[in-house]
Short mmCIF file of C-alpha atoms and ligand atoms in Angstrom, two decimals:
data_model
loop_
_atom_site.label_atom_id
_atom_site.label_comp_id
_atom_site.label_asym_id
_atom_site.label_seq_id
_atom_site.Cartn_x
_atom_site.Cartn_y
_atom_site.Cartn_z
CA MET A 1 -49.53 -52.42 -126.63
CA THR A 2 -50.88 -50.62 -129.81
CA GLU A 3 -53.54 -50.15 -129.54
CA LYS A 4 -55.58 -49.52 -132.74
CA ILE A 5 -55.00 -51.90 -135.40
CA THR A 6 -55.48 -52.58 -138.90
CA VAL A 7 -58.23 -55.26 -140.06
CA ALA A 8 -58.63 -55.53 -143.28
CA GLY A 9 -58.89 -51.93 -143.32
CA VAL A 10 -60.98 -51.26 -140.87
CA ARG A 11 -59.74 -49.63 -137.62
CA VAL A 12 -60.33 -51.80 -134.38
CA ASP A 13 -59.57 -50.76 -130.93
CA THR A 14 -58.00 -53.13 -129.27
CA ARG A 15 -58.52 -52.13 -125.89
CA HIS A 16 -61.74 -52.26 -123.76
CA TRP A 17 -63.82 -50.81 -123.08
CA ILE A 18 -65.07 -50.27 -119.85
CA GLY A 19 -67.38 -46.82 -117.58
CA GLY A 20 -67.43 -45.63 -121.43
CA GLU A 21 -63.53 -45.14 -122.10
CA ARG A 22 -61.09 -47.38 -123.56
CA VAL A 23 -58.48 -49.16 -121.54
CA ALA A 24 -55.45 -50.53 -121.67
CA SER A 25 -53.81 -53.89 -119.97
CA THR A 26 -50.11 -54.53 -119.69
CA GLU A 27 -50.93 -58.13 -121.04
CA THR A 28 -52.17 -58.99 -124.07
CA PHE A 29 -52.19 -62.26 -126.83
CA THR A 30 -51.85 -62.21 -130.33
CA ASP A 31 -54.95 -62.78 -132.13
CA VAL A 32 -54.33 -64.95 -135.26
CA SER A 33 -56.60 -65.16 -138.30
CA PRO A 34 -57.64 -69.08 -139.23
CA ILE A 35 -57.67 -67.64 -142.85
CA ASP A 36 -54.05 -67.48 -143.37
CA GLY A 37 -52.32 -68.40 -139.81
CA SER A 38 -50.83 -64.87 -139.64
CA ALA A 39 -50.92 -61.77 -137.11
CA ILE A 40 -54.00 -60.37 -136.54
CA GLY A 41 -53.15 -57.92 -134.10
CA GLU A 42 -52.57 -57.73 -130.00
CA ILE A 43 -55.51 -57.82 -128.28
CA ALA A 44 -55.76 -56.66 -124.58
CA ARG A 45 -55.75 -58.97 -121.80
CA GLY A 46 -58.08 -58.58 -119.04
CA GLY A 47 -58.05 -60.39 -115.72
CA PRO A 48 -59.24 -59.59 -112.30
CA ALA A 49 -58.71 -56.45 -111.83
CA GLU A 50 -60.31 -55.08 -114.85
CA ALA A 51 -63.60 -57.40 -114.05
CA GLY A 52 -64.17 -55.48 -111.60
CA ARG A 53 -63.66 -52.23 -113.12
CA ALA A 54 -65.81 -53.83 -115.08
CA VAL A 55 -68.48 -54.49 -112.56
CA ALA A 56 -68.04 -51.19 -111.12
CA ALA A 57 -68.54 -49.62 -114.05
CA ALA A 58 -72.16 -51.01 -114.52
CA LYS A 59 -73.14 -51.65 -111.43
CA ALA A 60 -72.97 -46.91 -111.18
CA ALA A 61 -74.69 -47.05 -114.58
CA PHE A 62 -77.40 -49.37 -113.77
CA PRO A 63 -79.38 -47.06 -111.44
CA ALA A 64 -79.95 -44.23 -114.46
CA TRP A 65 -80.01 -46.78 -116.53
CA ALA A 66 -82.83 -49.19 -115.40
CA ALA A 67 -84.62 -45.85 -114.90
CA THR A 68 -84.29 -44.80 -118.44
CA SER A 69 -87.85 -45.04 -119.81
CA ARG A 70 -88.87 -48.72 -121.86
CA ALA A 71 -89.28 -45.67 -125.46
CA GLU A 72 -85.66 -44.08 -124.32
CA ARG A 73 -83.89 -47.55 -124.82
CA ALA A 74 -85.41 -48.74 -127.13
CA ARG A 75 -84.35 -45.31 -128.77
CA ILE A 76 -81.02 -45.82 -128.14
CA LEU A 77 -81.37 -49.31 -129.39
CA HIS A 78 -82.62 -48.37 -132.49
CA GLY A 79 -80.12 -46.50 -133.01
CA ILE A 80 -77.31 -49.32 -132.23
CA ALA A 81 -79.21 -51.10 -135.31
CA ASP A 82 -78.86 -48.49 -137.48
CA GLY A 83 -75.09 -48.44 -136.84
CA VAL A 84 -74.77 -52.40 -137.82
CA GLU A 85 -76.29 -51.18 -140.31
CA THR A 86 -74.15 -49.25 -141.66
CA ARG A 87 -71.02 -50.95 -141.01
CA ILE A 88 -72.45 -54.06 -142.59
CA GLU A 89 -69.13 -54.02 -144.78
CA GLU A 90 -66.60 -53.09 -142.02
CA LEU A 91 -67.84 -56.11 -139.16
CA ALA A 92 -68.69 -58.40 -142.44
CA ILE A 93 -64.58 -58.70 -142.83
CA VAL A 94 -63.60 -58.39 -139.37
CA GLU A 95 -65.70 -61.09 -138.66
CA THR A 96 -63.73 -63.17 -141.37
CA THR A 97 -60.67 -62.48 -140.63
CA ASP A 98 -61.08 -63.39 -137.21
CA ASN A 99 -62.75 -66.39 -137.35
CA GLY A 100 -62.65 -67.43 -141.09
CA ALA A 101 -66.20 -68.01 -141.21
CA LEU A 102 -67.91 -67.14 -144.88
CA LEU A 103 -67.77 -63.80 -145.88
CA ARG A 104 -71.04 -64.44 -148.38
CA SER A 105 -72.62 -64.79 -144.59
CA HIS A 106 -71.68 -62.64 -142.55
CA ARG A 107 -72.39 -60.23 -145.07
CA ARG A 108 -76.76 -61.09 -146.04
CA GLY A 109 -77.25 -63.88 -143.31
CA VAL A 110 -75.10 -62.81 -139.06
CA MET A 111 -74.52 -59.24 -140.07
CA PRO A 112 -78.32 -58.37 -140.35
CA ARG A 113 -78.92 -60.26 -137.60
CA VAL A 114 -76.81 -58.80 -136.08
CA ALA A 115 -79.01 -55.84 -136.95
CA HIS A 116 -82.30 -57.11 -136.07
CA ASN A 117 -81.48 -59.04 -132.45
CA PHE A 118 -81.69 -55.00 -131.20
CA ARG A 119 -84.91 -54.73 -133.06
CA PHE A 120 -87.03 -56.86 -132.10
CA PHE A 121 -85.83 -56.86 -128.50
CA ALA A 122 -86.07 -53.02 -128.59
CA ASP A 123 -89.77 -53.61 -130.15
CA TRP A 124 -90.46 -56.88 -127.64
CA LEU A 125 -89.66 -54.43 -124.63
CA LEU A 126 -92.86 -52.15 -126.28
CA LYS A 127 -95.35 -54.17 -126.00
CA LEU A 128 -94.08 -56.85 -123.43
CA GLU A 129 -97.23 -57.19 -120.43
CA HIS A 130 -99.70 -59.24 -118.60
CA GLU A 131 -103.13 -58.53 -118.66
CA ASP A 132 -104.04 -57.69 -114.78
CA PHE A 133 -105.73 -60.26 -112.89
CA GLU A 134 -108.86 -60.31 -110.09
CA THR A 135 -107.64 -62.02 -107.09
CA ARG A 136 -111.09 -61.38 -104.86
CA GLY A 137 -111.40 -58.25 -105.80
CA HIS A 138 -107.84 -56.90 -105.74
CA THR A 139 -105.25 -56.31 -108.81
CA ASN A 140 -102.63 -58.45 -109.70
CA HIS A 141 -100.17 -56.70 -112.31
CA VAL A 142 -96.82 -58.06 -113.59
CA SER A 143 -93.89 -56.37 -114.17
CA TRP A 144 -90.42 -56.78 -115.26
CA ASP A 145 -87.53 -54.71 -112.86
CA PRO A 146 -84.36 -54.53 -113.97
CA ALA A 147 -82.27 -56.45 -112.64
CA GLY A 148 -79.28 -55.19 -112.69
CA PRO A 149 -75.67 -55.54 -114.04
CA SER A 150 -75.41 -59.15 -115.93
CA VAL A 151 -72.11 -60.87 -116.78
CA LEU A 152 -72.64 -62.24 -120.63
CA ILE A 153 -69.83 -64.41 -121.60
CA THR A 154 -69.91 -65.79 -125.55
CA PRO A 155 -68.19 -67.84 -127.80
CA TRP A 156 -66.05 -67.90 -131.23
CA ASN A 157 -68.23 -68.95 -133.95
CA ALA A 158 -70.29 -66.92 -134.92
CA PRO A 159 -69.28 -63.69 -132.17
CA LEU A 160 -71.20 -60.70 -133.29
CA MET A 161 -74.42 -62.66 -133.12
CA LEU A 162 -74.39 -65.14 -130.27
CA ALA A 163 -72.95 -61.81 -128.21
CA THR A 164 -76.32 -59.27 -129.01
CA TRP A 165 -78.37 -62.41 -128.99
CA LYS A 166 -77.89 -61.88 -125.05
CA VAL A 167 -76.39 -57.94 -125.19
CA ALA A 168 -79.82 -57.02 -126.89
CA PRO A 169 -82.25 -57.84 -124.66
CA ALA A 170 -80.54 -57.75 -121.45
CA LEU A 171 -79.80 -53.75 -122.67
CA ALA A 172 -83.36 -53.67 -123.21
CA ALA A 173 -84.09 -55.20 -119.89
CA GLY A 174 -83.24 -52.51 -118.31
CA ASN A 175 -79.39 -54.05 -116.96
CA THR A 176 -76.14 -53.07 -117.68
CA VAL A 177 -73.41 -55.30 -119.45
CA ILE A 178 -69.77 -56.87 -119.59
CA LEU A 179 -69.43 -58.46 -122.38
CA LYS A 180 -67.07 -60.92 -122.48
CA PRO A 181 -66.21 -62.64 -126.16
CA ALA A 182 -63.98 -65.49 -126.66
CA GLU A 183 -59.59 -64.90 -127.46
CA TRP A 184 -60.31 -66.31 -130.34
CA SER A 185 -62.35 -64.18 -132.03
CA PRO A 186 -62.16 -60.38 -129.79
CA LEU A 187 -62.95 -57.60 -132.43
CA THR A 188 -65.84 -57.53 -133.43
CA ALA A 189 -66.93 -56.68 -130.24
CA SER A 190 -64.73 -53.63 -129.87
CA LEU A 191 -66.53 -52.30 -132.46
CA LEU A 192 -69.86 -53.32 -131.70
CA ALA A 193 -68.36 -50.77 -128.47
CA ASP A 194 -67.56 -47.75 -130.97
CA ILE A 195 -71.10 -48.14 -132.51
CA ALA A 196 -73.41 -48.50 -129.00
CA ALA A 197 -71.78 -45.10 -128.27
CA GLU A 198 -71.72 -43.26 -131.28
CA ALA A 199 -75.61 -44.64 -131.40
CA GLY A 200 -75.86 -42.67 -127.67
CA LEU A 201 -75.23 -45.97 -124.94
CA PRO A 202 -73.93 -43.94 -121.43
CA ALA A 203 -71.09 -44.51 -120.11
CA GLY A 204 -70.52 -47.45 -118.13
CA VAL A 205 -74.16 -48.83 -119.29
CA LEU A 206 -72.21 -51.22 -122.25
CA ASN A 207 -68.85 -52.62 -120.79
CA ILE A 208 -66.24 -55.51 -122.85
CA VAL A 209 -63.59 -56.81 -121.57
CA GLN A 210 -61.23 -59.30 -123.18
CA GLY A 211 -59.20 -62.01 -122.72
CA TYR A 212 -58.42 -65.55 -121.64
CA GLY A 213 -62.14 -67.15 -120.02
CA SER A 214 -59.73 -69.31 -117.55
CA GLU A 215 -57.69 -65.42 -116.49
CA ILE A 216 -60.50 -63.62 -116.04
CA GLY A 217 -64.00 -65.40 -116.23
CA ASP A 218 -63.95 -66.16 -112.44
CA ALA A 219 -63.80 -62.93 -111.84
CA LEU A 220 -65.97 -62.31 -113.00
CA THR A 221 -68.73 -65.12 -112.60
CA SER A 222 -68.26 -65.03 -108.94
CA HIS A 223 -68.41 -61.13 -108.32
CA PRO A 224 -71.31 -60.08 -105.81
CA ASP A 225 -73.13 -56.72 -107.89
CA VAL A 226 -73.79 -59.58 -110.16
CA ARG A 227 -77.09 -60.52 -111.30
CA ARG A 228 -77.18 -62.17 -114.17
CA ILE A 229 -74.54 -64.50 -116.07
CA SER A 230 -75.56 -66.10 -120.01
CA PHE A 231 -73.65 -68.50 -121.10
CA THR A 232 -72.59 -69.27 -124.24
CA GLY A 233 -70.53 -71.93 -124.78
CA SER A 234 -69.40 -75.66 -123.81
CA VAL A 235 -70.14 -77.63 -120.62
CA PRO A 236 -67.03 -78.29 -118.89
CA THR A 237 -67.12 -73.61 -119.13
CA ALA A 238 -70.36 -73.89 -117.97
CA LYS A 239 -70.17 -76.41 -114.10
CA ARG A 240 -67.02 -74.06 -114.05
CA ILE A 241 -69.11 -71.19 -114.14
CA ALA A 242 -72.30 -72.38 -112.35
CA ALA A 243 -69.86 -72.79 -109.15
CA SER A 244 -68.59 -70.06 -109.38
CA ALA A 245 -72.08 -68.09 -109.78
CA ALA A 246 -72.95 -70.50 -106.36
CA ALA A 247 -71.51 -68.30 -104.37
CA ASN A 248 -74.13 -65.27 -104.75
CA LEU A 249 -76.53 -67.68 -106.36
CA THR A 250 -76.40 -65.84 -109.43
CA PRO A 251 -78.72 -66.48 -112.10
CA LEU A 252 -77.95 -68.27 -115.06
CA SER A 253 -78.67 -69.72 -118.51
CA LEU A 254 -76.38 -71.88 -120.12
CA GLU A 255 -76.21 -72.23 -123.71
CA LEU A 256 -74.50 -75.07 -124.38
CA GLY A 257 -73.20 -78.17 -126.06
CA GLY A 258 -74.93 -80.52 -129.13
CA LYS A 259 -75.09 -83.98 -130.53
CA SER A 260 -78.03 -83.07 -132.60
CA PRO A 261 -79.44 -86.00 -134.72
CA LEU A 262 -81.44 -86.06 -137.87
CA LEU A 263 -84.10 -88.22 -138.18
CA VAL A 264 -84.11 -89.57 -142.56
CA PHE A 265 -87.78 -91.59 -142.22
CA ALA A 266 -88.09 -93.87 -146.45
CA ASP A 267 -91.75 -91.56 -146.62
CA ALA A 268 -89.05 -89.04 -146.71
CA ASP A 269 -88.64 -86.90 -150.07
CA LEU A 270 -85.76 -87.16 -150.14
CA ASP A 271 -83.74 -84.64 -152.34
CA LEU A 272 -84.63 -82.21 -148.90
CA ALA A 273 -83.21 -84.88 -146.70
CA VAL A 274 -80.09 -85.20 -148.82
CA ASP A 275 -80.12 -81.04 -148.98
CA LEU A 276 -81.01 -80.37 -144.63
CA ALA A 277 -78.38 -83.71 -144.75
CA VAL A 278 -75.80 -81.04 -146.79
CA GLU A 279 -76.73 -78.26 -144.42
CA GLN A 280 -74.84 -79.66 -141.13
CA TYR A 281 -71.21 -78.84 -143.14
CA ASP A 282 -71.80 -75.11 -142.71
CA ASN A 283 -69.50 -72.86 -141.00
CA ALA A 284 -67.26 -76.12 -141.05
CA GLY A 285 -69.25 -77.70 -138.75
CA GLN A 286 -68.62 -75.18 -135.92
CA VAL A 287 -72.28 -74.88 -135.49
CA CYS A 288 -73.85 -76.24 -131.69
CA LEU A 289 -77.86 -76.25 -132.80
CA ALA A 290 -75.87 -79.06 -136.18
CA ALA A 291 -77.55 -82.00 -136.20
CA THR A 292 -74.28 -84.28 -136.03
CA ARG A 293 -75.89 -87.51 -136.02
CA PHE A 294 -78.03 -88.77 -138.88
CA LEU A 295 -80.91 -91.54 -137.81
CA VAL A 296 -81.49 -93.23 -141.72
CA GLU A 297 -84.08 -96.22 -142.52
CA GLU A 298 -82.63 -98.95 -143.17
CA SER A 299 -84.82 -99.46 -147.16
CA ILE A 300 -83.71 -95.76 -147.66
CA ALA A 301 -78.97 -96.11 -146.30
CA GLU A 302 -78.10 -97.12 -149.30
CA GLU A 303 -79.73 -94.61 -151.77
CA LEU A 304 -80.06 -91.66 -149.79
CA THR A 305 -75.85 -91.67 -148.47
CA ARG A 306 -75.10 -91.78 -152.28
CA ARG A 307 -77.02 -89.13 -152.76
CA PHE A 308 -75.40 -87.11 -149.28
CA VAL A 309 -71.43 -88.27 -150.54
CA ASP A 310 -72.47 -86.89 -154.02
CA LYS A 311 -73.25 -83.19 -153.19
CA ALA A 312 -70.52 -83.06 -150.06
CA ILE A 313 -67.40 -84.19 -152.32
CA ARG A 314 -68.54 -80.77 -154.26
CA LEU A 315 -68.35 -78.26 -151.75
CA ARG A 316 -65.70 -75.90 -152.05
CA GLN A 317 -63.38 -75.18 -149.39
CA GLY A 318 -61.20 -72.69 -149.21
CA ASP A 319 -60.17 -69.24 -147.92
CA PRO A 320 -63.92 -67.94 -147.20
CA ARG A 321 -63.39 -64.12 -148.32
CA ASP A 322 -64.07 -65.81 -151.47
CA GLU A 323 -68.21 -65.92 -153.08
CA ALA A 324 -68.19 -69.55 -154.40
CA THR A 325 -66.85 -71.15 -151.08
CA ASP A 326 -68.78 -72.86 -149.13
CA ILE A 327 -66.34 -74.17 -146.17
CA GLY A 328 -64.28 -72.09 -145.08
CA PRO A 329 -61.25 -73.16 -141.95
CA ASN A 330 -61.67 -73.90 -138.58
CA ILE A 331 -60.81 -71.59 -136.12
CA HIS A 332 -57.79 -72.88 -134.77
CA PRO A 333 -55.17 -75.45 -135.35
CA ARG A 334 -56.11 -76.43 -131.92
CA GLN A 335 -59.55 -76.87 -132.60
CA LEU A 336 -58.40 -78.84 -135.87
CA GLU A 337 -56.54 -80.74 -133.92
CA LYS A 338 -59.39 -81.54 -131.56
CA ILE A 339 -61.70 -82.53 -135.13
CA ASP A 340 -58.28 -85.02 -135.80
CA GLY A 341 -58.52 -86.85 -133.19
CA PHE A 342 -61.84 -87.28 -132.56
CA VAL A 343 -62.34 -88.94 -135.96
CA GLN A 344 -58.35 -91.10 -136.13
CA ARG A 345 -59.88 -92.60 -132.73
CA ALA A 346 -63.64 -93.67 -134.12
CA ILE A 347 -61.96 -95.36 -137.28
CA GLU A 348 -59.44 -97.41 -134.80
CA ALA A 349 -62.50 -98.23 -133.16
CA GLY A 350 -63.80 -99.46 -136.44
CA ALA A 351 -65.77 -96.49 -138.38
CA ARG A 352 -65.52 -96.56 -141.56
CA ALA A 353 -64.85 -93.01 -143.91
CA VAL A 354 -67.38 -92.82 -146.20
CA VAL A 355 -66.20 -89.62 -146.44
CA GLY A 356 -63.14 -87.80 -146.04
CA GLY A 357 -61.48 -88.53 -142.60
CA HIS A 358 -58.54 -86.66 -142.47
CA ARG A 359 -56.75 -82.85 -142.97
CA LYS A 360 -56.42 -81.34 -145.67
CA ASP A 361 -53.95 -78.32 -146.01
CA GLY A 362 -53.52 -75.50 -144.40
CA GLN A 363 -56.26 -75.16 -141.14
CA PHE A 364 -59.60 -77.70 -143.39
CA TYR A 365 -60.96 -80.77 -141.88
CA ALA A 366 -62.41 -82.93 -144.94
CA PRO A 367 -65.94 -83.40 -144.60
CA THR A 368 -66.15 -86.47 -143.45
CA LEU A 369 -69.26 -89.01 -142.96
CA LEU A 370 -68.39 -91.97 -140.70
CA ALA A 371 -70.22 -95.23 -141.17
CA ASP A 372 -70.28 -98.16 -138.96
CA VAL A 373 -70.58 -96.45 -135.10
CA ALA A 374 -71.94 -97.44 -132.24
CA GLN A 375 -74.52 -95.61 -129.99
CA ASP A 376 -72.10 -96.10 -127.44
CA SER A 377 -68.92 -95.48 -129.62
CA GLU A 378 -67.31 -92.00 -128.48
CA ILE A 379 -67.98 -90.17 -131.77
CA VAL A 380 -71.72 -90.47 -131.58
CA GLN A 381 -72.03 -89.60 -127.93
CA GLU A 382 -69.41 -86.35 -127.78
CA GLU A 383 -70.12 -83.13 -129.67
CA VAL A 384 -66.54 -82.32 -132.09
CA PHE A 385 -67.32 -79.45 -133.28
CA GLY A 386 -66.07 -79.60 -137.02
CA PRO A 387 -66.69 -81.22 -140.39
CA VAL A 388 -67.79 -84.39 -139.15
CA LEU A 389 -70.78 -86.31 -138.88
CA THR A 390 -72.15 -90.33 -138.71
CA LEU A 391 -74.62 -92.82 -140.45
CA GLN A 392 -76.16 -95.58 -138.07
CA THR A 393 -79.69 -96.71 -139.57
CA PHE A 394 -83.43 -98.01 -137.86
CA ALA A 395 -85.69 -99.78 -138.48
CA THR A 396 -88.25 -98.55 -137.06
CA GLU A 397 -89.71 -95.45 -135.59
CA GLU A 398 -89.25 -97.40 -131.94
CA GLU A 399 -86.00 -97.15 -132.25
CA ALA A 400 -84.62 -94.57 -134.50
CA VAL A 401 -86.45 -92.22 -131.25
CA ARG A 402 -84.52 -94.70 -128.83
CA LEU A 403 -81.20 -92.98 -130.67
CA ALA A 404 -82.17 -89.30 -130.94
CA ASN A 405 -82.58 -89.84 -127.31
CA ASP A 406 -79.95 -91.55 -126.34
CA THR A 407 -77.06 -89.12 -125.44
CA ARG A 408 -76.08 -86.31 -123.26
CA PHE A 409 -77.93 -83.84 -124.41
CA GLY A 410 -81.09 -82.32 -126.31
CA LEU A 411 -80.45 -78.90 -128.20
CA ALA A 412 -82.20 -79.90 -131.11
CA ALA A 413 -83.74 -82.27 -133.66
CA THR A 414 -84.15 -82.47 -136.92
CA VAL A 415 -86.48 -84.80 -138.75
CA ALA A 416 -87.12 -84.93 -141.72
CA THR A 417 -90.87 -86.85 -142.74
CA GLY A 418 -93.19 -86.97 -145.83
CA ASP A 419 -96.26 -88.09 -143.23
CA PRO A 420 -97.72 -85.31 -140.63
CA GLU A 421 -98.98 -88.08 -138.11
CA ARG A 422 -95.22 -89.66 -138.06
CA ALA A 423 -94.27 -86.07 -137.63
CA GLU A 424 -96.69 -86.12 -134.53
CA ARG A 425 -95.53 -89.54 -132.73
CA VAL A 426 -92.05 -88.20 -133.18
CA THR A 427 -91.33 -85.15 -132.16
CA ALA A 428 -92.97 -85.52 -128.92
CA ARG A 429 -90.88 -88.24 -128.14
CA LEU A 430 -87.70 -86.19 -129.03
CA VAL A 431 -86.00 -84.89 -126.09
CA ALA A 432 -84.99 -80.71 -127.87
CA GLY A 433 -85.15 -77.03 -126.78
CA THR A 434 -86.28 -76.96 -130.30
CA VAL A 435 -86.95 -79.61 -133.27
CA TRP A 436 -87.41 -78.87 -136.93
CA VAL A 437 -89.80 -80.81 -139.00
CA ASN A 438 -88.00 -81.35 -142.98
CA CYS A 439 -86.55 -77.78 -142.43
CA PHE A 440 -83.30 -76.76 -140.30
CA PHE A 441 -82.41 -73.45 -138.98
CA VAL A 442 -85.36 -71.07 -139.04
CA ARG A 443 -85.14 -68.74 -136.28
CA ASP A 444 -88.20 -66.84 -135.14
CA LEU A 445 -86.24 -64.88 -131.89
CA GLN A 446 -90.42 -64.62 -130.45
CA ALA A 447 -89.62 -68.15 -129.60
CA PRO A 448 -87.91 -69.62 -126.69
CA PHE A 449 -84.46 -71.77 -127.15
CA GLY A 450 -82.21 -72.83 -125.43
CA GLY A 451 -81.35 -76.84 -124.64
CA SER A 452 -82.41 -79.56 -122.68
CA ARG A 453 -80.01 -81.82 -119.70
CA HIS A 454 -75.76 -80.77 -120.85
CA SER A 455 -77.08 -78.74 -124.21
CA GLY A 456 -78.45 -75.79 -121.20
CA VAL A 457 -80.97 -74.40 -118.72
CA GLY A 458 -82.98 -72.21 -119.55
CA ARG A 459 -84.59 -70.88 -122.81
CA GLU A 460 -84.63 -67.20 -123.74
CA GLY A 461 -86.26 -65.58 -126.34
CA GLY A 462 -88.73 -63.16 -126.81
CA THR A 463 -90.06 -62.68 -123.33
CA TRP A 464 -88.46 -66.00 -121.95
CA SER A 465 -85.36 -63.00 -122.61
CA PHE A 466 -86.81 -60.55 -120.22
CA ASP A 467 -88.00 -63.23 -117.28
CA PHE A 468 -84.02 -64.23 -117.57
CA TYR A 469 -82.29 -60.26 -116.92
CA CYS A 470 -85.58 -59.38 -115.07
CA ASP A 471 -86.83 -59.23 -111.81
CA VAL A 472 -90.61 -60.41 -112.46
CA LYS A 473 -92.66 -58.70 -109.96
CA ASN A 474 -96.77 -60.01 -108.90
CA THR A 475 -97.69 -56.09 -106.94
CA VAL A 476 -100.97 -56.62 -105.25
CA THR A 477 -103.69 -54.02 -104.88
CA ALA A 478 -106.48 -53.62 -102.24
CA PRO A 479 -109.29 -52.93 -103.24
CA ASN A 480 -109.51 -50.16 -100.21
CA GLY A 481 -107.79 -48.55 -98.37
CA TRP A 482 -107.09 -45.18 -100.18
CA LYS A 483 -106.97 -41.99 -98.24
CA ASN A 484 -108.28 -38.67 -99.54
CA HIS A 485 -109.25 -39.92 -103.02
CA GLY A 486 -112.31 -40.10 -103.00
P1 NAD B 1 -65.84 -72.40 -124.24
O1 NAD B 1 -67.19 -73.42 -122.51
O2 NAD B 1 -64.88 -73.11 -124.47
O3 NAD B 1 -65.79 -71.16 -124.24
C1 NAD B 1 -66.22 -69.90 -124.40
C2 NAD B 1 -65.93 -68.77 -123.51
O4 NAD B 1 -66.07 -68.88 -122.45
C3 NAD B 1 -65.20 -68.09 -124.38
O5 NAD B 1 -65.57 -66.68 -124.04
C4 NAD B 1 -63.91 -68.46 -123.14
O6 NAD B 1 -62.74 -67.22 -122.99
C5 NAD B 1 -65.04 -68.16 -121.56
N1 NAD B 1 -64.48 -69.14 -120.82
C6 NAD B 1 -63.86 -70.39 -120.62
N2 NAD B 1 -63.23 -70.68 -119.10
C7 NAD B 1 -63.64 -69.69 -118.39
C8 NAD B 1 -64.49 -69.99 -117.44
N3 NAD B 1 -63.00 -69.93 -116.89
N4 NAD B 1 -64.97 -68.61 -116.49
C9 NAD B 1 -65.70 -67.04 -117.00
N5 NAD B 1 -64.94 -67.30 -119.16
C10 NAD B 1 -64.66 -68.65 -119.04
O7 NAD B 1 -66.71 -72.93 -125.82
P2 NAD B 1 -66.13 -72.61 -127.33
O8 NAD B 1 -64.81 -73.81 -127.69
O9 NAD B 1 -65.84 -71.49 -126.93
O10 NAD B 1 -67.14 -72.57 -128.06
C11 NAD B 1 -67.61 -73.84 -128.31
C12 NAD B 1 -68.95 -74.73 -127.46
O11 NAD B 1 -70.27 -73.83 -127.81
C13 NAD B 1 -69.23 -75.46 -128.08
O12 NAD B 1 -69.68 -76.69 -126.97
C14 NAD B 1 -71.00 -74.95 -129.50
O13 NAD B 1 -72.10 -76.16 -129.38
C15 NAD B 1 -71.25 -74.01 -127.98
N6 NAD B 1 -71.92 -73.11 -128.33
C16 NAD B 1 -73.57 -73.08 -127.66
C17 NAD B 1 -74.48 -72.59 -128.20
C18 NAD B 1 -76.15 -72.12 -127.86
O14 NAD B 1 -76.77 -71.94 -128.23
N7 NAD B 1 -76.00 -73.73 -127.11
C19 NAD B 1 -74.01 -71.73 -129.32
C20 NAD B 1 -72.93 -71.36 -129.83
C21 NAD B 1 -71.76 -72.58 -129.50
#
């Protein structure tokens, strides 16, 4: 295999990164750009052998990294953040070439956020403490002990951002890492290996294995030396991983899909509500948190829909490297097939395309809004992961909450209302890991993040991340019993 390829002028090593060395596989797979369907390069295709080697490297590196002071770990993480900031342009163009998301978002939002992931968890580590407390004169002291090698498995829709949202806290916690990026977007993870090495992260502390989840996944998640598994991806894969992890009772954190609602009440600021609605087409609809179900109060449904369509049809689809583009291509022909399958089955079942409802030339799907959809229909119940939204109306607050909660998911919910008391009543009853009121996608890394029901298991973010990646210990010390110490 070719070991290094050039992607939009950036050199990317396509081998695994294990124990501080580049490791080739005899097999490869072809990475394809969603922008024009061209082959980007051949990527190492790992299997059980590479998985075993990566876990062994992480196990060997663990004692020294766990014993490294918090201050030194934080210093190295800030060094990685510096490296990311220096290479924002390179990371942005490689990510856009690989997954088709907008270059301008990668430049201005996503890659700075990648650096922030490292800075935030480095700083949080330094202030992580629980005040000691007393029990009948005994002192209780809580500590967060590094747990061991951690397998992190991530999806393609925001590859480096979602990977580093796990890598940063796991490394801060004193764990060593085996990262398995998605096979549709493997490149920026490889650049992260270079950046981490340059920042002085010791060999074996971060390992990156490439390949298909179906071929390398089980060897990672069933490995007895793995102490934590954090996964972001789909529900079916999560079930397979949970079954595989069960053999060793390996603790799991699962961040999964969603079918989140946007509830718009008649008392809402309609301009704001329309903006919130149109925002749901971001990243060509490939956003786990997207509010894909519009639930709109009957009395304003016509007006809201008219204004929404007016904006939606002006969105520019095209080359994601172009500053003027609003929506880039979908990731893969298979994803496009899947999206269109959902839409055509919905239309056959009686749905009406208010806008869109079809594929476009290239790897694009027309921004779509489907009305006349039944609550129990596939299009309302299942995650599409494309630019496809549904419209339903409600007559009462009660009905709005009932419809909002009536799927098997519970990742997020967005509420547009001009009445703070209504906001309080409604948000209290919504089943969701995150609820936004009159806003969307405001994310603070210290907030708990995760989903309810089939949208996930556990929470990460701030101290919740350390609770997951560490063995939390309570040490109780009696007031007496000391010998020869005065
Ligand atoms: P996916 O489940 O197909 O793949 C995710 C990762 O799992 C990939 O790296 C894949 O190689 C790996 N994998 C596949 N089979 C495996 C196995 N048997 N063992 C171990 N690993 C395996 O998901 P996807 O299509 O890449 O991502 C889209 C999904 O991710 C959507 O459902 C989306 O909602 C979800 N998502 C959730 C969040 C969140 O934070 N909740 C964020 C982004 C995406």
